[in-house]
Coordinates of C-alpha atoms in Angstrom, one line a residue:
M1 CA 14.9 21.2 -17.9
Q2 CA 12.1 18.1 -18.6
A3 CA 15.2 15.5 -19.2
L4 CA 17.3 17.3 -16.2
S5 CA 13.6 16.5 -13.6
H6 CA 13.6 13.0 -15.8
C7 CA 16.9 12.1 -13.2
R8 CA 16.0 14.1 -10.1
A9 CA 13.0 11.7 -10.3
F10 CA 15.4 8.7 -10.7
A11 CA 17.8 9.8 -8.1
A12 CA 14.8 10.2 -5.8
A13 CA 14.3 6.8 -4.8
P14 CA 14.1 5.3 -0.6
V15 CA 16.5 4.5 0.5
K16 CA 18.3 5.0 4.6
A17 CA 19.0 8.2 5.2
G18 CA 22.7 8.7 5.5
S19 CA 23.4 6.2 2.7
N20 CA 25.7 7.4 -0.1
K21 CA 26.2 4.9 -2.6
R22 CA 25.0 5.6 -6.2
S23 CA 24.2 3.1 -8.6
K24 CA 26.1 3.2 -11.8
A25 CA 23.2 3.1 -14.1
M26 CA 21.7 6.9 -12.9
H27 CA 25.4 7.8 -13.4
V28 CA 25.6 6.6 -16.9
M29 CA 21.9 8.4 -17.6
C30 CA 22.5 11.0 -15.0
A31 CA 26.0 12.0 -14.9
Q32 CA 26.2 15.2 -17.6
R33 CA 22.8 16.9 -16.0
E34 CA 24.0 16.6 -11.9
Q35 CA 25.6 14.6 -8.9
P36 CA 24.6 10.8 -9.5
A37 CA 21.8 9.6 -6.7
P38 CA 20.7 6.7 -5.3
L39 CA 18.7 4.1 -7.9
L40 CA 16.4 2.1 -6.0
E41 CA 19.2 -0.7 -6.0
K42 CA 21.8 -2.5 -7.7
V43 CA 19.7 -4.3 -10.6
G44 CA 21.1 -7.1 -13.3
G45 CA 20.3 -8.4 -16.6
V46 CA 17.0 -7.8 -17.7
L47 CA 15.6 -5.3 -15.4
R48 CA 18.8 -3.5 -15.4
N49 CA 18.5 -3.4 -19.3
A50 CA 14.9 -2.4 -18.8
L51 CA 15.5 0.2 -16.8
L52 CA 17.1 1.9 -18.9
G53 CA 14.9 1.7 -21.7
A54 CA 12.6 2.7 -19.3
A55 CA 14.2 5.4 -18.4
A56 CA 15.3 6.8 -22.3
A57 CA 12.0 6.9 -23.4
A58 CA 11.3 9.0 -20.6
L59 CA 13.6 11.1 -22.1
V60 CA 12.5 11.8 -25.7
G61 CA 9.2 11.1 -24.4
G62 CA 6.6 9.0 -26.0
A63 CA 8.4 5.7 -26.3
A64 CA 7.1 2.8 -25.7
V65 CA 7.2 1.3 -22.2
P66 CA 9.9 -1.9 -22.7
D67 CA 7.9 -5.3 -23.2
S68 CA 9.4 -6.4 -19.3
L69 CA 8.2 -3.7 -17.7
A70 CA 4.8 -4.2 -18.9
P71 CA 1.6 -4.1 -16.4
P72 CA 1.6 -7.4 -15.3
A73 CA -1.8 -9.3 -14.7
W74 CA -4.0 -8.1 -11.3
A75 CA -7.4 -7.6 -9.8
G76 CA -8.6 -4.8 -11.6
I77 CA -11.7 -2.4 -11.8
G78 CA -13.0 -1.5 -14.8
G79 CA -10.6 -3.4 -16.6
G80 CA -7.9 -1.4 -14.4
A81 CA -6.1 -2.0 -12.0
V82 CA -6.3 -1.0 -8.7
T83 CA -5.1 1.6 -7.1
N84 CA -8.0 2.7 -4.4
A85 CA -5.5 1.4 -0.8
K86 CA -9.0 0.0 0.8
A87 CA -9.7 -2.0 -2.2
L88 CA -5.9 -3.0 -2.6
L89 CA -6.5 -4.4 0.7
R90 CA -10.2 -6.3 -0.1
Y91 CA -8.0 -7.9 -2.6
A92 CA -4.9 -8.6 -0.1
L93 CA -7.9 -11.0 2.0
P94 CA -6.4 -14.2 1.8
I95 CA -10.1 -15.6 1.1
D96 CA -11.6 -17.1 -2.4
N97 CA -15.5 -17.1 -2.1
K98 CA -16.6 -15.8 -5.7
P99 CA -19.8 -14.8 -4.5
I100 CA -18.5 -11.7 -2.7
R101 CA -16.3 -10.9 -4.4
K102 CA -18.6 -10.3 -7.3
I103 CA -20.0 -7.8 -4.9
Q104 CA -17.6 -6.3 -3.8
K105 CA -15.9 -5.7 -8.2
E106 CA -19.7 -4.0 -8.9
L107 CA -19.6 -1.3 -6.0
E108 CA -15.9 -1.0 -7.2
A109 CA -16.9 -0.4 -10.2
I110 CA -19.6 2.5 -9.7
S111 CA -16.4 4.7 -9.4
D112 CA -15.6 4.4 -13.3
E113 CA -19.5 4.8 -14.3
L114 CA -19.8 7.5 -12.4
R115 CA -17.6 9.2 -14.4
V116 CA -20.1 9.7 -16.6
P117 CA -21.8 13.1 -17.0
G118 CA -24.5 14.6 -15.7
S119 CA -27.9 12.1 -14.4
K120 CA -26.5 9.4 -17.6
S121 CA -23.7 7.6 -15.1
L122 CA -26.8 7.0 -13.2
G123 CA -28.7 4.3 -15.4
P124 CA -25.4 2.0 -15.1
V125 CA -24.5 2.7 -11.0
G126 CA -27.9 1.1 -10.7
K127 CA -27.3 -2.0 -12.9
S128 CA -24.5 -2.1 -10.6
V129 CA -26.2 -2.1 -7.4
R130 CA -28.6 -4.1 -8.4
T131 CA -26.7 -6.9 -9.6
A132 CA -24.6 -6.7 -5.7
S133 CA -28.1 -6.9 -4.0
S134 CA -29.6 -10.3 -6.3
T135 CA -25.8 -12.0 -6.2
L136 CA -26.1 -11.1 -1.9
D137 CA -29.9 -12.6 -2.3
R138 CA -28.8 -15.7 -4.5
E139 CA -25.2 -16.2 -3.2
G140 CA -26.5 -15.8 0.8
A141 CA -25.7 -19.1 2.1
A142 CA -23.0 -19.2 0.2
I143 CA -21.6 -16.6 1.9
T144 CA -22.2 -16.9 5.0
A145 CA -21.0 -21.1 5.1
A146 CA -16.9 -19.6 4.2
F147 CA -17.0 -17.7 8.1
A148 CA -14.5 -18.2 9.9
P149 CA -16.4 -20.2 13.5
E150 CA -15.1 -17.6 15.4
R151 CA -15.4 -14.8 12.9
K152 CA -19.0 -15.9 12.3
A153 CA -21.1 -13.4 13.9
A154 CA -19.6 -10.5 13.2
G155 CA -19.3 -12.3 9.7
L156 CA -23.5 -11.8 9.8
A157 CA -24.2 -8.8 11.4
A158 CA -21.5 -7.3 8.5
V159 CA -23.9 -8.9 5.8
E160 CA -27.1 -7.3 7.6
S161 CA -25.4 -4.1 7.2
L162 CA -24.8 -4.4 3.4
K163 CA -28.5 -5.3 3.2
Q164 CA -29.6 -2.5 5.0
A165 CA -26.8 -0.5 3.1
L166 CA -28.1 -1.3 -0.5
T167 CA -31.5 -0.8 0.1
E168 CA -30.3 3.0 1.3
F169 CA -28.4 3.1 -2.7
Q170 CA -30.9 2.3 -4.1
A171 CA -33.5 4.7 -2.5
V172 CA -30.2 7.2 -3.0
L173 CA -31.2 6.7 -6.9
D174 CA -34.8 6.0 -6.6
A175 CA -34.1 10.4 -5.6
G176 CA -32.1 10.2 -8.6
D177 CA -29.1 12.3 -6.0
K178 CA -25.7 12.5 -7.6
Q179 CA -23.7 13.5 -5.3
A180 CA -25.2 11.0 -2.2
V181 CA -23.3 8.2 -4.5
P182 CA -19.9 7.8 -3.8
I183 CA -20.8 8.1 0.3
I184 CA -23.5 5.1 0.2
Q185 CA -21.1 3.7 -2.1
Q186 CA -18.4 4.1 0.7
K187 CA -21.0 2.3 3.3
C188 CA -21.4 -0.8 0.7
L189 CA -17.9 -0.9 0.7
D190 CA -17.4 -0.9 4.2
A191 CA -19.6 -3.2 4.9
V192 CA -18.3 -6.1 1.9
G193 CA -14.7 -5.5 3.4
E194 CA -16.3 -6.3 7.4
V195 CA -18.0 -9.5 6.0
E196 CA -14.2 -10.4 4.3
Q197 CA -12.3 -10.0 7.1
A198 CA -14.7 -12.5 9.1
M199 CA -14.1 -15.4 6.4
V200 CA -10.7 -14.9 7.2
R201 CA -10.0 -18.6 8.5
G202 CA -6.1 -18.6 11.2
F203 CA -3.3 -17.0 9.6
P204 CA -2.4 -18.3 6.1
F205 CA 0.8 -20.0 6.8
D206 CA 3.6 -20.5 8.6
V207 CA 6.4 -17.9 9.4
P208 CA 9.3 -19.5 8.8
Q209 CA 10.9 -20.7 12.0
E210 CA 14.3 -17.9 11.4
Y211 CA 12.4 -15.2 12.4
A212 CA 10.7 -16.3 14.9
D213 CA 13.4 -13.6 17.2
L214 CA 10.9 -11.0 15.0
P215 CA 7.7 -9.6 16.0
Q216 CA 4.6 -10.4 13.4
L217 CA 1.5 -8.7 12.6
K218 CA -0.3 -11.4 13.0
G219 CA -3.3 -10.2 11.0
R220 CA -3.9 -6.4 10.9
A221 CA -3.6 -4.0 13.0
T222 CA -5.0 -0.4 12.5
V223 CA -2.3 2.7 13.4
E224 CA -3.4 6.7 13.6
M225 CA -0.7 9.3 13.6
Q226 CA -0.8 12.6 14.3
F227 CA 1.7 15.1 12.6
S228 CA 2.3 18.9 13.3
F229 CA 4.0 21.1 11.2
T230 CA 6.4 23.9 11.1
D231 CA 4.0 26.6 10.1
A232 CA 1.1 27.2 8.2
R233 CA 0.1 24.9 5.0
L234 CA -2.8 24.8 2.7
D235 CA -6.1 26.4 4.2
N236 CA -4.4 27.2 7.4
A237 CA -3.9 23.8 8.5
R238 CA -0.9 23.1 11.4
G239 CA -1.1 19.7 11.0
G240 CA -3.8 16.7 10.8
T241 CA -3.9 13.3 11.5
M242 CA -3.3 10.1 9.4
T243 CA -5.1 6.7 9.8
M244 CA -2.9 3.1 7.9
V245 CA -3.6 0.1 8.6
L246 CA -0.9 -2.0 8.5
D247 CA -1.7 -5.7 6.7
G248 CA 0.1 -9.1 8.8
Y249 CA -1.9 -11.3 6.6
N250 CA 1.6 -10.4 3.1
A251 CA 4.1 -9.8 5.3
P252 CA 3.6 -10.2 9.1
V253 CA 7.7 -9.6 9.5
S254 CA 7.2 -5.7 8.0
A255 CA 4.2 -5.6 10.0
G256 CA 5.1 -6.7 13.0
D257 CA 8.2 -4.2 13.1
F258 CA 6.6 -1.1 12.8
A259 CA 3.6 -1.7 15.0
D260 CA 6.1 -2.4 18.1
L261 CA 8.0 -0.1 17.1
V262 CA 4.9 2.0 17.3
R263 CA 3.5 0.2 21.0
R264 CA 6.8 1.7 22.1
G265 CA 6.4 5.3 21.2
F266 CA 9.4 4.9 18.9
Y267 CA 7.8 7.4 16.7
D268 CA 6.6 9.5 19.2
G269 CA 8.3 13.3 18.6
M270 CA 10.1 12.2 15.5
E271 CA 10.3 14.5 12.8
V272 CA 9.9 14.1 8.4
Q273 CA 12.9 13.8 7.4
R274 CA 12.4 13.4 3.8
A275 CA 9.4 14.6 1.4
D276 CA 10.5 15.6 -1.9
G277 CA 7.6 14.7 -3.9
F278 CA 8.6 11.5 -4.0
V279 CA 8.4 10.4 -0.8
V280 CA 7.1 10.9 2.9
Q281 CA 10.2 9.4 4.8
T282 CA 10.6 9.4 8.6
G283 CA 12.2 6.1 10.7
K284 CA 16.3 7.3 11.7
P285 CA 16.7 7.9 15.0
E286 CA 19.5 10.5 16.7
G287 CA 23.7 9.9 16.0
D288 CA 24.4 7.3 14.0
S289 CA 22.1 4.5 13.9
Q290 CA 20.2 3.5 10.8
G291 CA 17.6 2.0 12.4
F292 CA 16.0 1.2 15.9
V293 CA 18.5 -0.4 18.1
L294 CA 17.4 -3.4 20.6
D295 CA 19.8 -4.6 23.7
G296 CA 23.4 -2.5 22.2
K297 CA 22.4 -4.5 18.4
L298 CA 20.4 -3.2 15.5
R299 CA 16.7 -4.7 15.1
T300 CA 17.1 -5.9 10.8
I301 CA 14.6 -7.7 8.6
P302 CA 14.9 -9.3 6.2
L303 CA 13.0 -8.5 2.9
E304 CA 9.2 -9.8 2.6
V305 CA 7.4 -10.2 -0.6
M306 CA 4.6 -12.0 -0.9
V307 CA 3.8 -12.6 -4.6
K308 CA 0.4 -13.1 -5.9
G309 CA -0.8 -16.8 -6.0
D310 CA 1.9 -17.4 -3.3
K311 CA 0.8 -19.1 0.2
V312 CA 3.8 -17.3 1.3
P313 CA 6.2 -14.9 1.2
V314 CA 9.4 -14.4 -0.5
Y315 CA 12.0 -13.0 2.1
E316 CA 16.3 -11.8 2.4
E317 CA 14.9 -11.9 -2.0
T318 CA 14.1 -9.2 -4.5
L319 CA 12.2 -10.1 -6.8
E320 CA 14.2 -9.6 -9.8
E321 CA 17.1 -11.7 -7.3
N322 CA 14.8 -14.4 -7.0
G323 CA 13.6 -14.9 -10.7
R324 CA 10.3 -13.3 -11.0
F325 CA 10.0 -9.6 -11.8
R326 CA 7.9 -9.9 -14.2
E327 CA 4.7 -11.2 -11.2
S328 CA 2.7 -9.1 -9.7
P329 CA 2.8 -8.4 -5.4
V330 CA -0.6 -9.0 -3.3
L331 CA 0.7 -5.2 -2.2
P332 CA 2.1 -3.8 -4.7
F333 CA 2.5 0.4 -5.1
N334 CA 0.0 1.2 -6.9
A335 CA -2.1 3.8 -4.1
F336 CA -0.6 7.7 -3.0
G337 CA 0.2 6.7 0.0
T338 CA 1.6 3.1 0.0
L339 CA 3.8 2.7 3.3
A340 CA 6.8 0.3 3.2
I341 CA 10.2 -0.5 4.7
A342 CA 13.5 1.6 4.3
R343 CA 16.4 0.2 2.9
E344 CA 20.2 0.3 2.1
E345 CA 20.4 0.5 -1.2
F346 CA 22.0 -3.2 -2.0
D347 CA 21.5 -4.8 1.1
S348 CA 17.3 -6.1 0.8
N349 CA 17.7 -7.4 4.4
S350 CA 18.7 -4.0 6.3
G351 CA 15.0 -2.8 6.5
S352 CA 15.2 -1.6 10.6
S353 CA 13.2 1.3 12.4
Q354 CA 12.8 4.0 8.8
V355 CA 9.4 3.7 6.7
F356 CA 8.4 5.6 3.4
W357 CA 5.3 6.2 2.2
L358 CA 5.2 6.5 -1.4
L359 CA 3.2 9.5 -3.0
K360 CA 3.1 8.4 -7.2
E361 CA 3.3 12.0 -8.1
S362 CA 6.7 10.8 -10.7
E363 CA 6.2 8.8 -14.1
L364 CA 8.1 6.5 -12.3
T365 CA 5.9 4.4 -10.7
P366 CA 3.2 4.1 -12.8
T367 CA 0.4 1.9 -12.0
G368 CA 1.4 -1.5 -12.7
A369 CA 4.0 -0.8 -14.4
N370 CA 6.9 1.1 -11.6
L371 CA 10.6 0.3 -10.4
L372 CA 9.2 -0.4 -6.8
D373 CA 7.1 -3.6 -7.0
G374 CA 8.7 -6.8 -5.1
R375 CA 12.1 -4.3 -4.5
Y376 CA 10.8 -2.8 -1.7
A377 CA 8.5 -4.4 1.2
V378 CA 4.9 -3.3 1.6
F379 CA 2.9 -3.6 4.9
G380 CA 0.2 -1.4 4.1
Y381 CA -2.4 1.7 2.8
V382 CA -3.1 5.2 4.4
V383 CA -7.1 4.4 4.0
D384 CA -7.7 7.7 6.1
G385 CA -5.5 11.8 5.9
A386 CA -3.4 10.9 3.5
P387 CA -3.0 14.4 1.8
L388 CA -1.4 15.7 4.5
L389 CA 1.7 13.6 2.8
K390 CA 1.2 15.9 0.0
E391 CA 1.4 18.6 2.7
M392 CA 4.7 17.8 4.9
Q393 CA 8.1 19.0 5.3
V394 CA 11.3 17.8 6.4
G395 CA 11.6 19.0 10.0
D396 CA 7.1 18.5 10.6
K397 CA 6.8 16.7 13.6
I398 CA 4.9 13.1 14.2
V399 CA 3.6 14.0 17.9
S400 CA 2.2 10.7 18.1
A401 CA 1.4 6.9 16.9
K402 CA -0.7 4.4 18.2
I403 CA -2.7 1.3 17.3
V404 CA -6.5 1.8 17.5
A405 CA -6.7 -1.9 16.6
G406 CA -5.2 -5.3 16.0
E407 CA -3.2 -4.6 18.5
E408 CA -4.1 -8.7 20.1
N409 CA -2.7 -9.9 16.8
L410 CA 1.1 -8.4 17.0
V411 CA 3.3 -11.3 18.7
L412 CA 6.7 -10.5 20.3
P413 CA 8.9 -13.2 20.8
K414 CA 9.2 -15.0 23.7

């Protein structure tokens, strides 16, 4: 049963609904256990060997992950990879200001420090807060000098909010109120995010001209999606609202496609079409079409992956095809509720309206070493309401989806 469950996990790749393609690699691994099922996409050369090695390691239970799938270097919290959606979005901003990043890391490290039992954790937490406060006082000029001219007022207001929140944080520590720490920590980090957002100057790169006929999100946008369940779930819930941040700084075409469809009301009334414990997926319209049809033609978008350290995304190729499968995307599949474009298994540029949220419940998606990074286009993260994803079942309905912030960043084709 253990081996069979691993085969089923491998078969859970987020390919488009209706696709009947099958991976030869999965057929080799699982043909004797159950019917062949689609893998992530065609893999070749070294990566195929690494993937099969990972499968074998999973089946025998305990063998090491191959070197070619070892966790790549990535910005971490407390020495580990970033798994918090809001933190991932902060690190993904196209800025380079060491003082504010230091403050951010000190505040994020508090999550690890709180794992120490009892009141002993408050000592390290206090040190982090004091370091963040002293850095803000000492490096305030360097922080404010980095603000984009058009965002300076918002940036200065965010700095004041951060100062006030840090003062409140110290009061919480003085009172020894450990339970209040995560709340005030998040308040501080929200202010840090606003400070960092004010440092972004314009849009960081030119999207290739060949994609000018596609919607593009030149910045970020926030989408609220309301769901209704077909029956009562945990705590008798019959639905709820989920909030997502779309990152056009690193995936302007992918995020723009989704934002445009939200704006059109495309997802309103659509059902959840896949919910298997690995992903939740939707976006296939009724009928034979696999995506959004505009003027009688299926609108497709290219695969789009921004690599950490690059200035422009890699388009139309997986990172494996580009010879860079060891490198790290700026938007990785690290967080529960990672939002990405679904596509055909063997066609990198077949994305359209189908999207999926990763649940990160599978052994195939270890943070920093999973089989999805660089192969599917991540364009956002769920920042509120993510637990709803665990409750979703096929047939549940999207009541409505709307852009609640950042619609001005959506650039439509002329």
